[in-house]
Every structure is written in structure tokens, then in C-alpha cells.
Coordinates of C-alpha atoms in Angstrom, one line a residue:
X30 CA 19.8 -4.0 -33.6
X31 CA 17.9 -2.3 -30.7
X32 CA 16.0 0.5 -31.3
X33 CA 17.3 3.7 -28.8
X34 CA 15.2 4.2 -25.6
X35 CA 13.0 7.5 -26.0
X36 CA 13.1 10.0 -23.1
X37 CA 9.5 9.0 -21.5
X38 CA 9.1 12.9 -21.4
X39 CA 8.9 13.2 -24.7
X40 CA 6.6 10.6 -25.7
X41 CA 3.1 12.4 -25.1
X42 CA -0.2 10.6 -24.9
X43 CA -2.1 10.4 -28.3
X44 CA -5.6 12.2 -26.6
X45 CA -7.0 14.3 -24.3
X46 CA -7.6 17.6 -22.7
X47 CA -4.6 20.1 -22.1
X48 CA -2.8 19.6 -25.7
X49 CA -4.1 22.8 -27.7
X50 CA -4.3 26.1 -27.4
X51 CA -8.0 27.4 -25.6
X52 CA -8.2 29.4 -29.1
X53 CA -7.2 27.0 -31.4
X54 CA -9.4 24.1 -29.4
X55 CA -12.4 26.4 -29.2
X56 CA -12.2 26.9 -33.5
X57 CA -11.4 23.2 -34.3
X58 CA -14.4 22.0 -31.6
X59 CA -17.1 24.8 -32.8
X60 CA -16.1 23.5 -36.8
X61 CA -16.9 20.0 -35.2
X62 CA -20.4 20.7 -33.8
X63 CA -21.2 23.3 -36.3
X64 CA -21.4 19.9 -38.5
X65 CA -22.9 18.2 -36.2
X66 CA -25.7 20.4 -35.6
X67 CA -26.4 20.1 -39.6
X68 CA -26.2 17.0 -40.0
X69 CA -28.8 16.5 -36.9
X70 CA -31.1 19.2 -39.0
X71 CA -31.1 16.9 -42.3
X72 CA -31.6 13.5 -40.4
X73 CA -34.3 15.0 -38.3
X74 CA -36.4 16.3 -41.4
X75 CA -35.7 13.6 -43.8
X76 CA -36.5 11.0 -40.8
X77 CA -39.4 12.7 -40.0
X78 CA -41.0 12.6 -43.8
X79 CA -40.0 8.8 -43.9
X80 CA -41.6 8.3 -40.7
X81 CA -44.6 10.3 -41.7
X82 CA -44.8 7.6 -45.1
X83 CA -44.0 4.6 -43.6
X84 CA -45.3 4.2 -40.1
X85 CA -42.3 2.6 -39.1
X86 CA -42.0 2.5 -35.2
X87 CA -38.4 1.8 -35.7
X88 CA -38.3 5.1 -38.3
X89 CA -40.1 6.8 -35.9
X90 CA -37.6 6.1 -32.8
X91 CA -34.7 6.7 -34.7
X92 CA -36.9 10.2 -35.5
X93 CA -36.8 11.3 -32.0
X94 CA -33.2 9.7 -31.5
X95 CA -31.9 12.6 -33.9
X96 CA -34.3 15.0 -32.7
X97 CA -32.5 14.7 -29.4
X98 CA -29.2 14.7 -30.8
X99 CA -30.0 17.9 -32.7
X100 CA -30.9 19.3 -28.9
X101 CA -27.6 17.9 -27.9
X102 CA -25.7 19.4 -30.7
X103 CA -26.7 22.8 -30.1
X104 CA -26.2 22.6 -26.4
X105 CA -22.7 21.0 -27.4
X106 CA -22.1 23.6 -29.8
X107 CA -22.8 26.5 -27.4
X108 CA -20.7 24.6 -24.7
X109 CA -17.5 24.8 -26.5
X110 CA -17.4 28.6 -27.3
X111 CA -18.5 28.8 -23.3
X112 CA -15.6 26.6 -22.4
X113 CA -13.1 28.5 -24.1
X114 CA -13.7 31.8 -22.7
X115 CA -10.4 32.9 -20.8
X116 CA -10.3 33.3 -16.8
X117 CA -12.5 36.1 -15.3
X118 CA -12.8 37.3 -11.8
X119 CA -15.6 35.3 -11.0
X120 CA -13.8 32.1 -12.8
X121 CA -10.6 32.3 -12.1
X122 CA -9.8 28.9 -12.8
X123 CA -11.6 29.4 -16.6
X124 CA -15.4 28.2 -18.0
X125 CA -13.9 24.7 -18.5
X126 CA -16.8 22.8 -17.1
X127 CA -19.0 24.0 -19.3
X128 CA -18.1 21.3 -21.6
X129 CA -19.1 18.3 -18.8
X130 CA -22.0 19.9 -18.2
X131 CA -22.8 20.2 -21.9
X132 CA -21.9 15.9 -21.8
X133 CA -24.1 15.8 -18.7
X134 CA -27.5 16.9 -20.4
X135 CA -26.5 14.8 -23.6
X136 CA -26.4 11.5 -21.6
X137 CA -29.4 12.8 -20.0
X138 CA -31.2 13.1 -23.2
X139 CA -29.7 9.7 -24.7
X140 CA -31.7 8.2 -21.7
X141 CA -35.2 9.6 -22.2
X142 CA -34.7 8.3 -25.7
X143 CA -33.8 4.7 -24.6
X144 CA -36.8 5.0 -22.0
X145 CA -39.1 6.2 -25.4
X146 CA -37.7 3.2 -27.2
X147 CA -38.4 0.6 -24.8
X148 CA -42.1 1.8 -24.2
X149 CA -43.2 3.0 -27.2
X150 CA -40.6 -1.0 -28.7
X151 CA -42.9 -2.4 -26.3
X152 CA -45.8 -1.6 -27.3
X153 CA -45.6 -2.8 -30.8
X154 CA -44.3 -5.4 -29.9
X155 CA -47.6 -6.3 -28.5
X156 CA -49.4 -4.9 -31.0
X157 CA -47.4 -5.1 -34.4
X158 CA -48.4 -2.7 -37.0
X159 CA -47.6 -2.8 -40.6
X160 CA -44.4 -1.3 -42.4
X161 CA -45.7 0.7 -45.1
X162 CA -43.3 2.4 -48.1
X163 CA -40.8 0.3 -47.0
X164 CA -38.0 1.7 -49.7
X165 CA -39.0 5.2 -49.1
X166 CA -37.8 4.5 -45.1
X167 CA -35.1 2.1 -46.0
X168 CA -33.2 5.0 -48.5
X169 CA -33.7 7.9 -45.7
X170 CA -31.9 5.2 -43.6
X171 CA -29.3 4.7 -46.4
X172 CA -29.0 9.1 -46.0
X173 CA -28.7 8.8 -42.2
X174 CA -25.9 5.9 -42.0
X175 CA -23.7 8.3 -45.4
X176 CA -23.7 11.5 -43.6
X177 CA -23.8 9.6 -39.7
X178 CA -20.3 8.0 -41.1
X179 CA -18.8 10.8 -42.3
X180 CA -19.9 12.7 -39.1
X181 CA -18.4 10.4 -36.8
X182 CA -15.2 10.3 -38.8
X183 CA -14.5 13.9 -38.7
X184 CA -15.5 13.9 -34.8
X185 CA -12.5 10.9 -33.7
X186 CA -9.7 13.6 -35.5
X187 CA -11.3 16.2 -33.5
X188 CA -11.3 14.4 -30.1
X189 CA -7.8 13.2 -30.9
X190 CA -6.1 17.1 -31.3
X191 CA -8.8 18.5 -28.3
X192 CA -9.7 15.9 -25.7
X193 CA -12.7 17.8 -25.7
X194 CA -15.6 16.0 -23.7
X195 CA -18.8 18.4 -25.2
X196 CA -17.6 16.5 -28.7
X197 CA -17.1 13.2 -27.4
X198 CA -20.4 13.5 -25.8
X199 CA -21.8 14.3 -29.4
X200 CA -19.7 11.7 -30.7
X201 CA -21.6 9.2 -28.4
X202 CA -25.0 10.1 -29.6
X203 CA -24.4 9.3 -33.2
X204 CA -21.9 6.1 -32.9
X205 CA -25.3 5.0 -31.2
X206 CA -27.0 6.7 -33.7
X207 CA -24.7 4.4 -36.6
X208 CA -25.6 0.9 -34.5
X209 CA -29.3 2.0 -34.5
X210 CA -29.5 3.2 -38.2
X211 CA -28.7 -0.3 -39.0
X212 CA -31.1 -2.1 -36.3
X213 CA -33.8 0.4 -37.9
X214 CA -32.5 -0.9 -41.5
X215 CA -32.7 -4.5 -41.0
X216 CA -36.0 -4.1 -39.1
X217 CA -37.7 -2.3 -41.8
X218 CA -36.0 -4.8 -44.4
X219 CA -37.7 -7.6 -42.4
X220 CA -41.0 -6.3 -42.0
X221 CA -41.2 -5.7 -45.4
X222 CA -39.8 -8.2 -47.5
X223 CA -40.3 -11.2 -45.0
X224 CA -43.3 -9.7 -43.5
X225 CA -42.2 -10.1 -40.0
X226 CA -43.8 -7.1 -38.5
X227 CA -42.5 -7.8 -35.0
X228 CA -38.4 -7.6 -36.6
X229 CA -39.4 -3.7 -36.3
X230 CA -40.0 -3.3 -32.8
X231 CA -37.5 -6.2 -31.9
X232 CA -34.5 -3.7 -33.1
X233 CA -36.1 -0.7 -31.9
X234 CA -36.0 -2.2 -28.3
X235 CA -32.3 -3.6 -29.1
X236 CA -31.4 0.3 -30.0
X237 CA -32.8 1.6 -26.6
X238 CA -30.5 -0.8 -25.2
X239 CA -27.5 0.5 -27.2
X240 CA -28.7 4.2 -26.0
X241 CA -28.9 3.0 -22.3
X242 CA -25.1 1.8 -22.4
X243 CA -24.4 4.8 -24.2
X244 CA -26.1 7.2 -21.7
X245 CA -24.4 5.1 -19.1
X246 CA -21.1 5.9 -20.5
X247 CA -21.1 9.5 -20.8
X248 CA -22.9 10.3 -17.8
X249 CA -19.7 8.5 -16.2
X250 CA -17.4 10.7 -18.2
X251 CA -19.3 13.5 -17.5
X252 CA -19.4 13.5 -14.0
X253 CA -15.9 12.1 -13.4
X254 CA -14.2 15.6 -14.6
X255 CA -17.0 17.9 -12.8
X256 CA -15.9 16.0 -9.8
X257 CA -12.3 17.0 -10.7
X258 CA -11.0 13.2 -10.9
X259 CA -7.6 12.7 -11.8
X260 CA -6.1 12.9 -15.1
X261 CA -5.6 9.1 -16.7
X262 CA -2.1 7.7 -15.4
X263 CA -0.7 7.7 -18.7
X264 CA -1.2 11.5 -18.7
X265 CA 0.4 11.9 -15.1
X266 CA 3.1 9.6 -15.9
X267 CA 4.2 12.0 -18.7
X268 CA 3.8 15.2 -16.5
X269 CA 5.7 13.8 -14.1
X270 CA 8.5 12.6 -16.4
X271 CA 8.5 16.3 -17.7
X272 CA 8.8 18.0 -14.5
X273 CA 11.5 15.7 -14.0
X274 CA 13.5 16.3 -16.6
X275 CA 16.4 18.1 -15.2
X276 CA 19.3 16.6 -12.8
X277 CA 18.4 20.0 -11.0
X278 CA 15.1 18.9 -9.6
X279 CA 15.4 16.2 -7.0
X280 CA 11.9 14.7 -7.1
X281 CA 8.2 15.8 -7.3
X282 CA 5.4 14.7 -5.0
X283 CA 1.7 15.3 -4.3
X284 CA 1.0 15.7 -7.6
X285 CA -2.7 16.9 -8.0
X286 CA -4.4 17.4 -12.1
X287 CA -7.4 17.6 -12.9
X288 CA -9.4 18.8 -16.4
X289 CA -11.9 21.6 -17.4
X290 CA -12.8 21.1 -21.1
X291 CA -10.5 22.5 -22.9
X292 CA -7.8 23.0 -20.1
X293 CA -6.3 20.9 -17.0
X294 CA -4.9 22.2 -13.7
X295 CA -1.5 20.7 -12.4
X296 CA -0.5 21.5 -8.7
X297 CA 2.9 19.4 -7.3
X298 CA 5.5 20.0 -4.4
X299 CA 9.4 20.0 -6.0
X300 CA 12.2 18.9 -4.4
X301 CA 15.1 21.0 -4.7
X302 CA 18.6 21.6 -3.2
X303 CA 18.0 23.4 -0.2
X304 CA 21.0 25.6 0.3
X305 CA 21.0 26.8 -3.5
X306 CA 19.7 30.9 -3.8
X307 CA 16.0 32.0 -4.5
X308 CA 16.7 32.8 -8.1
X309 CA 18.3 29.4 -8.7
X310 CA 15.2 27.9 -7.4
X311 CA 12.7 30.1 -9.5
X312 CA 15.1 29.2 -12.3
X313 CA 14.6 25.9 -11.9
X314 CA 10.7 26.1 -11.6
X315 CA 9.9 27.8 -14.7
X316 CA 12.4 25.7 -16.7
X317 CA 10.1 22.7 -15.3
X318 CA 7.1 25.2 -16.3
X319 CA 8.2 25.5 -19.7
X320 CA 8.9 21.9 -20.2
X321 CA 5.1 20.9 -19.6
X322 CA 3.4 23.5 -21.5
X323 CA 5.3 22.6 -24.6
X324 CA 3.2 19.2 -24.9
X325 CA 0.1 20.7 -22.6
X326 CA -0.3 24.5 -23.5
X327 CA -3.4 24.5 -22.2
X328 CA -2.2 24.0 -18.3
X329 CA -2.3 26.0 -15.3
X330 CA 0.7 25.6 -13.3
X331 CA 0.7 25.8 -9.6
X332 CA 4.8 24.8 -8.6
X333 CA 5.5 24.8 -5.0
X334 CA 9.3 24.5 -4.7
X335 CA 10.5 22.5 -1.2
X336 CA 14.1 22.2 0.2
X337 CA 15.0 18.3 0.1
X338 CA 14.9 16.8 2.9
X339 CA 13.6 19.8 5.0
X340 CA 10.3 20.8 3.4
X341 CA 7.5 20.3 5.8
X342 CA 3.8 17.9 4.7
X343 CA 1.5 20.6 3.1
X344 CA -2.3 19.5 1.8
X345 CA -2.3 15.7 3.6
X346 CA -5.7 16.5 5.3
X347 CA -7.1 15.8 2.1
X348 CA -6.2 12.2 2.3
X349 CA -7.1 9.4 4.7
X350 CA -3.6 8.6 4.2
X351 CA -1.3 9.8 2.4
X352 CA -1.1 8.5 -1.8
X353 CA 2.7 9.5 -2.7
X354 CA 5.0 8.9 0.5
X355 CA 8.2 10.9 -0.3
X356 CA 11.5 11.8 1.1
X357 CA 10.9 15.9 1.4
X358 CA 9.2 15.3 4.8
X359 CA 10.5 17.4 8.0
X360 CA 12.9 15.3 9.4

């Protein structure tokens, strides 16, 4: 038996931006780096005393890893409340960026460490030193992989009801963070049970690499949404199957989204029958309204309504040519 077809406006993409409420996204994303910023507190002390009775250069890198996601937290976690502050009449269109540029400075930081890792890697690579109280470093490692697990964990079911980019930034520092704990683990391991000093530098410079791909990743990210790039086409898909859903609207064209932390901005042209009555039409539009901010209650809305088949081009000198030919051109 065949399973019944679902209306594609009702089956909404799992993540991203636009799904919860500003207030309700600003409490579940400050709980989220609240944690965080703890757990970076613990790591950085207890790595810091392992470091301090080992020697370990992998310890020690892994020290100034959480050290800098501890400076990333706290940025991340004073992004978010930021982010979710409502329109003003300097920011009409909200504080939404706050949250990429709080992404920005975290792939920024992820970088210096992965430059720190590769000198400081090299170095003893050269120059191998001795890994002394080997168990002492290897059980603060044990501490730092527990609580970077756990962390992680709770992070994915944040970014999953938010879309927000400050935690998936954060969330990139310490899935790095999980890779590295276990480079610095085996390295340590090696150096002191098969006495192969250079194991410990080896990973540390295999880390930095990790950190480097990682930086790459979110700096991408980052930028992408304070350059206002579209949302994915999954996302637009469904917004256009929403504003769509009604044998009253004709068609939609030059749809235009884009995200702001927390929020996202949706402008498109409708088509509608052109000889209906004013109210008919607003009717129509705030039906369509209604429609998308049941799955995104965290959009702005900007509906320009055109008669079918008489509307006139509006916007196109923002493309070369244009993207989304339609029907609703002056004839």
C-alpha cells in the first residue's frame, strides 16, 4: 500500500534559523553557552595543572585550545543575548548579526591556535622532550573527553530547535576539541609507555590540522550570513510551498531570504487576480503571512502583492540577469 503524499508545505526542514521564537531561542541558546563557558573554565584549570606536571606539549596545546574556547564561549554567550534583542530605531531589521560575528572571532581564534600548534608541534618535533606524570595527564584527558561529550551532545539539540550560528560556532571548537583530546591521549600514551617522545608532537601537529579545517569551516559559515547569502534551498523550497498554499495566489517570484541569528528576512512579489478588490488582495497576503510564521515565527515578512499578468519588473538591477523568469511581467 502507498503511503499518502504530504503537502510539501507542511514538511518543514529539521534545522536552522527562523523556527523559534527571538525569546524562546535567546533562553534555550544562553542555557547552551552558559554550559559551555563552564565546562571551558574546568578544562582550562584542570589542563593547565596537568600541563604544569607533565610537560606534555601535546597537554599544553590542548591547554591553550580550551583557553581559547573559554574566550569563545564568553563572546558566544554574550552574542546570543545581543542577537535576540528586538528591532530598535537604529536596527530596524533586529541585532541578528551579532551571532556571525560572534562565529567570526571564534574561527579567528580556532586559527591562532592551529598556527600555535604547528610551531610550538614543530618545535618538539625537532627537539623531543620527555613526558613526565604521564597518568596524571592522561586522566585530565579522560575529564576533558566526559564533560567535552556531554557538551557537544547538549549543543546538536540546541542547534537543531535554534539554527543558531554563535552555538554552532561553539559547537565547532569543542568537536575539534573531542578529535584533539584523543590525539593528545594517544600521544601521551605513546610517549610514555612506548617511550616514543616524538608520538607527542606528531598528534599535536595532526590537531592543528583539525583546528585549521575547523577554522576554515566556520569562518565560511560565518561570513556567508553577514553577507546575507541565501537561505539553503531546502528552506526556500518550503517557504515557497507555504506561500503557495492557497488556489488564491497565482504564483510567487523574486523570492529574496536571508538570516540574522536568531531570525530570517523573506521579501517575494505575489501574483494575484488582478481585477479582485484591495481587501481581497490584503486578505490573501496575510493568510500567506500567517501560513509561514506558523513553521518560521521568527520571520520578517515583506509581501508585495502584483496583478497577474500586469505587474511590472521591480528589483532586477540587482541581477546580471534575472534568476526567477516569471509570467507577472508587463505585457
Amino acid at each position: 500500500m502507498n503511503a499518502p503524499v504530504q503537502n510539501p508545505a507542511e514538511v518543514t526542514p529539521q534545522a536552522g534559523p527562523g523556527r523559534v521564537e527571538p525569546a524562546q531561542s535567546q533562553r534555550i541558546n544562553a542555557m547552551a553557552t552558559a554550559l559551555s563557558v563552564g565546562v571551558a573554565l574546568v578544562l582550562v584549570g584542570a589542563k593547565l595543572a596537568g600541563w604544569m606536571a607533565s610537560g606534555s606539549i601535546a597537554l599544553l596545546a590542548s591547554f591553550f585550545d580550551s583557553l581559547l574556547d573559554l574566550a569563545a564561549s564568553v563572546t558566544a554567550f554574550l552574542a546570543v543575548r545581543y542577537a535576540a534583542r528586538p528591532a530598535d530605531n537604529e536596527h530596524r531589521f533586529g541585532h541578528g548579526k551579532a551571532e556571525a560575528f560572534s562565529s567570526l572571532l571564534q574561527a579567528v581564534l580556532v586559527a591562532a591556535s592551529a598556527i600555535f600548534l604547528f610551531v610550538e608541534g614543530g618545535r618538539r618535533l625537532v627537539d623531543p622532550q620527555p613526558v613526565e606524570a604521564g597518568i596524571w595527564a592522561l586522566a585530565v584527558m579522560v575529564l576533558s573527553l566526559v564533560l567535552t561529550l556531554g557538551l557537544i551532545r547538549m549543543q546538536t539539540l540546541v542547534i537543531r530547535r535554534t539554527g543558531s550560528i554563535a552555538v554552532t560556532g561553539d559547537r565547532a571548537h569543542y568537536s575539534a576539541d573531542l578529535l584533539s583530546n584523543l590525539a593528545v591521549m594517544g600521544g601521551i600514551a605513546l610517549a610514555v609507555f612506548a617511550g616514543l617522545e616524538r608520538a607527542d608532537p606528531v598528534l599535536a601537529l595532526f590537531v592543528g590540522v583539525l583546528l585549521a579545517r575547523s577554522a576554515f569551516n566556520l569562518g565560511r559559515d560565518s561570513v556567508n550570513q553577514l553577507l546575507d547569502r541565501e537561505l539553503p534551498d531546502e528552506t526556500r523550497a518550503h517557504i515557497e510551498a507555504l506561500l503557495t498554499d492557497d488556489p488564491r495566489v497565482l504564483g510567487v517570484h523574486e523570492l529574496r531570504t536571508r538570516a540574522a541569528g536568531p531570525l530570517i528576512h523573506i521579501q517575494v512579489h505575489m501574483d494575484l487576480e488582478p481585477f479582485q478588490t484591495l481587501k481581497e488582495a490584503h486578505d490573501v497576503v496575510v493568510a500567506a503571512e500567517l501560513r509561514v510564521l506558523r513553521h518560521y515565527p521568527a520571520a520578517d515578512l515583506l509581501i508585495h502583492s502584483d496583478p497577474k499578468g500586469y505587474g511590472e519588473a521591480h528589483g532586477r538591477g540587482f541581477f546580471d540577469a534575472d534568476p526567477e523568469p516569471h509570467d507577472g511581467g508587463a505585457r
